[in-house]
mmCIF file of C-alpha atoms in Angstrom:
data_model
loop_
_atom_site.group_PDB
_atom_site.id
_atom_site.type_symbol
_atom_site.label_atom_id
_atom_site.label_comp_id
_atom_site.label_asym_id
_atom_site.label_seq_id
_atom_site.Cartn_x
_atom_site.Cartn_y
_atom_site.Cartn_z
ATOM 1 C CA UNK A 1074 0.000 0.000 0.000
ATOM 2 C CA UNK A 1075 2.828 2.281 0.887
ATOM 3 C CA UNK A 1076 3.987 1.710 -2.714
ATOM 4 C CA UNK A 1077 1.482 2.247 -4.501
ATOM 5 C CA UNK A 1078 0.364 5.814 -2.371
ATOM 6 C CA UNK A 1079 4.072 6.507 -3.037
ATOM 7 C CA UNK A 1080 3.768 6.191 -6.973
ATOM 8 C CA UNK A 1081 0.443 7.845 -7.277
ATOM 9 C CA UNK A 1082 2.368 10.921 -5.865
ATOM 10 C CA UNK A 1083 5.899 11.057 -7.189
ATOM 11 C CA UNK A 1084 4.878 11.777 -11.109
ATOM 12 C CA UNK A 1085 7.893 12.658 -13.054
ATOM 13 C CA UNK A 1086 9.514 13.973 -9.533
ATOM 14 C CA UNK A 1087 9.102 17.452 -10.558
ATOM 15 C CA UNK A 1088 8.682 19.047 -6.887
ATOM 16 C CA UNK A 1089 10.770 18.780 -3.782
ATOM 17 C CA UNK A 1090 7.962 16.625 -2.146
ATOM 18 C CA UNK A 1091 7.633 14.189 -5.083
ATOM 19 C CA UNK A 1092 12.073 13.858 -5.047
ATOM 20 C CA UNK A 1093 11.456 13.346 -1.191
ATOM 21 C CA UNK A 1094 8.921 11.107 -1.599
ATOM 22 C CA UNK A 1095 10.992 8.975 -4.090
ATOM 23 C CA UNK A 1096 13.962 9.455 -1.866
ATOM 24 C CA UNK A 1097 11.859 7.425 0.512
ATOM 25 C CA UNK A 1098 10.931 4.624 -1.754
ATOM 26 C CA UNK A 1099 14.529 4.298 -2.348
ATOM 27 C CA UNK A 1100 14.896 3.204 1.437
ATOM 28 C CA UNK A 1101 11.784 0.808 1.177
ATOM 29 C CA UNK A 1102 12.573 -0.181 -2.565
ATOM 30 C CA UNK A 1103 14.394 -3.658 -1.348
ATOM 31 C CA UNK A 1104 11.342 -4.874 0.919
ATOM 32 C CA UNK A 1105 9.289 -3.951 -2.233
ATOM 33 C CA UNK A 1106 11.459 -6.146 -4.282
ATOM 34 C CA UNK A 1107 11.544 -9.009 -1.931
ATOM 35 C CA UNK A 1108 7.893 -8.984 -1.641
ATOM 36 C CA UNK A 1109 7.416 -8.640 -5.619
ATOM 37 C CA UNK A 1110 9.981 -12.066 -5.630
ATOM 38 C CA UNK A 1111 7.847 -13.977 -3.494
ATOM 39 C CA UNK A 1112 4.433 -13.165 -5.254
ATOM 40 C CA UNK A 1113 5.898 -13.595 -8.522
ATOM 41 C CA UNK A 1114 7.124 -16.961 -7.627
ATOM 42 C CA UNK A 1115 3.329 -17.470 -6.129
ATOM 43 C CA UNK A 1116 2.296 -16.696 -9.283
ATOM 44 C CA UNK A 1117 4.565 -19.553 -10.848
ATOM 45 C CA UNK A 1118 4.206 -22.001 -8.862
ATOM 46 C CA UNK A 1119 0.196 -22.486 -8.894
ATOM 47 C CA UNK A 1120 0.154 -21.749 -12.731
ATOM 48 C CA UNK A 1121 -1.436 -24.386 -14.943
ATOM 49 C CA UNK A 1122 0.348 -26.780 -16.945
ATOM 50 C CA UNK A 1123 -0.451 -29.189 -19.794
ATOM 51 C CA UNK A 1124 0.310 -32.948 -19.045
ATOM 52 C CA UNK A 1125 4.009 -32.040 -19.551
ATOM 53 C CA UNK A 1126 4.490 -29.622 -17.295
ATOM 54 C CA UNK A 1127 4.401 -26.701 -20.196
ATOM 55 C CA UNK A 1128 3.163 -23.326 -17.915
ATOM 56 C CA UNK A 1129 -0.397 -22.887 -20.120
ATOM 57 C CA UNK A 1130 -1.045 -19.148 -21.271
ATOM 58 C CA UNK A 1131 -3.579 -16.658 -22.110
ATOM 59 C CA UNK A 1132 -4.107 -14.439 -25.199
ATOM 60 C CA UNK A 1133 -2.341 -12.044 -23.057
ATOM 61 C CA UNK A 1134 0.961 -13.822 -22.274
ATOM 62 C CA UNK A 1135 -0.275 -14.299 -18.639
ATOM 63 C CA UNK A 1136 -0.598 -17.658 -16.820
ATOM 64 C CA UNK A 1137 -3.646 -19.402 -16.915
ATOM 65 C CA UNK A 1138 -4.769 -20.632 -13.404
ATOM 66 C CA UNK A 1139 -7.337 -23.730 -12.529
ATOM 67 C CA UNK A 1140 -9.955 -23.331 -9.989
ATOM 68 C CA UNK A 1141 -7.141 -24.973 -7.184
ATOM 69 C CA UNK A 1142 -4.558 -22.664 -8.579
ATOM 70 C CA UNK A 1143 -6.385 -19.660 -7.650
ATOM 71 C CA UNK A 1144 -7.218 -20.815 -4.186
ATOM 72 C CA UNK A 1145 -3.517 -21.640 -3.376
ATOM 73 C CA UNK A 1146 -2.539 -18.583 -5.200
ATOM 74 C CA UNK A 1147 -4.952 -16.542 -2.890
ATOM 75 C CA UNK A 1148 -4.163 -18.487 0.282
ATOM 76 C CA UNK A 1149 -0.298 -18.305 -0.663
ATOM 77 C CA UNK A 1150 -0.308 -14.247 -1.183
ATOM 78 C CA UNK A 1151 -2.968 -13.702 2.013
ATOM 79 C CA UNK A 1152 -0.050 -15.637 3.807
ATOM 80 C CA UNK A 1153 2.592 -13.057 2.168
ATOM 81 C CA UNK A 1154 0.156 -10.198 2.881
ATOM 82 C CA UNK A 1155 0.437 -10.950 7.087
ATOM 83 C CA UNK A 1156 3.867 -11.969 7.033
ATOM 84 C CA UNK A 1157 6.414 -9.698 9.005
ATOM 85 C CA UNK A 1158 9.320 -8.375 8.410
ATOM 86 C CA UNK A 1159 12.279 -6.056 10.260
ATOM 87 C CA UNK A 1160 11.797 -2.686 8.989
ATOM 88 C CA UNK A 1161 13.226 0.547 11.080
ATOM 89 C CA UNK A 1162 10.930 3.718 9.800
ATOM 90 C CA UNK A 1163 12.493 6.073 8.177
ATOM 91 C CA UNK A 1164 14.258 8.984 9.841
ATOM 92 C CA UNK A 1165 12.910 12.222 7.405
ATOM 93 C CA UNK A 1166 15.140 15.653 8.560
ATOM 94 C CA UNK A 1167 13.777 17.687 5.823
ATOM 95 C CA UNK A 1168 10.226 17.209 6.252
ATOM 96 C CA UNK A 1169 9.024 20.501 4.603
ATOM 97 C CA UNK A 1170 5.225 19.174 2.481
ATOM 98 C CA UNK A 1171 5.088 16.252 3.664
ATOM 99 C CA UNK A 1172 3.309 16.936 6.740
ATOM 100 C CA UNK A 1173 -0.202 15.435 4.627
ATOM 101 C CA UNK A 1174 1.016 12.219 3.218
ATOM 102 C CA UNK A 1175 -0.624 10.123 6.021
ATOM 103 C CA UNK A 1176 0.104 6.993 4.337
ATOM 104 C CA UNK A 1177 3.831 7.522 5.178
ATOM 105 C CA UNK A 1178 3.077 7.466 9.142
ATOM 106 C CA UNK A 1179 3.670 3.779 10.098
ATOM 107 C CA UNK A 1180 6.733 3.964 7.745
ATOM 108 C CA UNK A 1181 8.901 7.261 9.101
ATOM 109 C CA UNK A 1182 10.196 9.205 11.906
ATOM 110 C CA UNK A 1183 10.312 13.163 11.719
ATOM 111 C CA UNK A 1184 7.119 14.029 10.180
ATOM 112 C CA UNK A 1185 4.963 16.295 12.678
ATOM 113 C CA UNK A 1186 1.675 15.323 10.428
ATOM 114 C CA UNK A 1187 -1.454 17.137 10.003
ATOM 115 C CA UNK A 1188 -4.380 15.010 10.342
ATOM 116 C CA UNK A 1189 -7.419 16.799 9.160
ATOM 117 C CA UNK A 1190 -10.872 16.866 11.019
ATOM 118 C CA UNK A 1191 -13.380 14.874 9.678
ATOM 119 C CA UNK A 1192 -16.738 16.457 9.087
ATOM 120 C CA UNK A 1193 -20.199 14.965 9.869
ATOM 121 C CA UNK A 1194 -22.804 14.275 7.668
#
């Protein structure tokens, strides 16, 4: 999630906040990797095959799953989802517009953020 609120910010990096933003990726980038690894693999390993083992494809180039595929697929990245892993947040010193990126929060050290009110209804 952190990710993907990351890269639906950072653009072409044209601002400070977006280069700050990316500089924080960066320091998460290798956990991302890992995690990409392991579902990838997921992906592989419950893939359909023909009788000899050839992976079976779409129109699209992407695996074809059966019905048990998907449900050790699903099980397999739920699993991957919950695991834990040793992450120290992020010490931010130049935290100048990045006071509203909640998302980062559980992820960094340094940022006084503003959490706005929310209104009734």
């Amino acid at each position: 999630m952190l990710v993907a609120s990351i890269n639906a910010v950072i653009g072409g990096q044209e601002t400070k906040v977006q280069k700050k933003l990316f500089k924080i990726y960066e320091k998460f980038k290798a956990h991302h990797e890992s995690y990409s690894a392991q579902r990838d693999e997921f992906r592989l390993d419950n893939a359909a095959t023909d009788d000899k083992g050839i992976l079976l494809l779409d129109e699209k180039g992407e695996y074809k799953f059966n019905k048990e595929g998907i449900k050790n697929l699903t099980k397999n990245i739920q699993d991957l989802n919950e695991k834990e892993f040793d992450f120290t947040p992020i010490e931010v010193i130049n935290s100048n517009g990045l006071e509203g990126f909640l998302f980062l929060q559980d992820w960094t050290t340094g940022i006084p953020f503003i959490k706005e009110e929310e209104e009734e209804l």
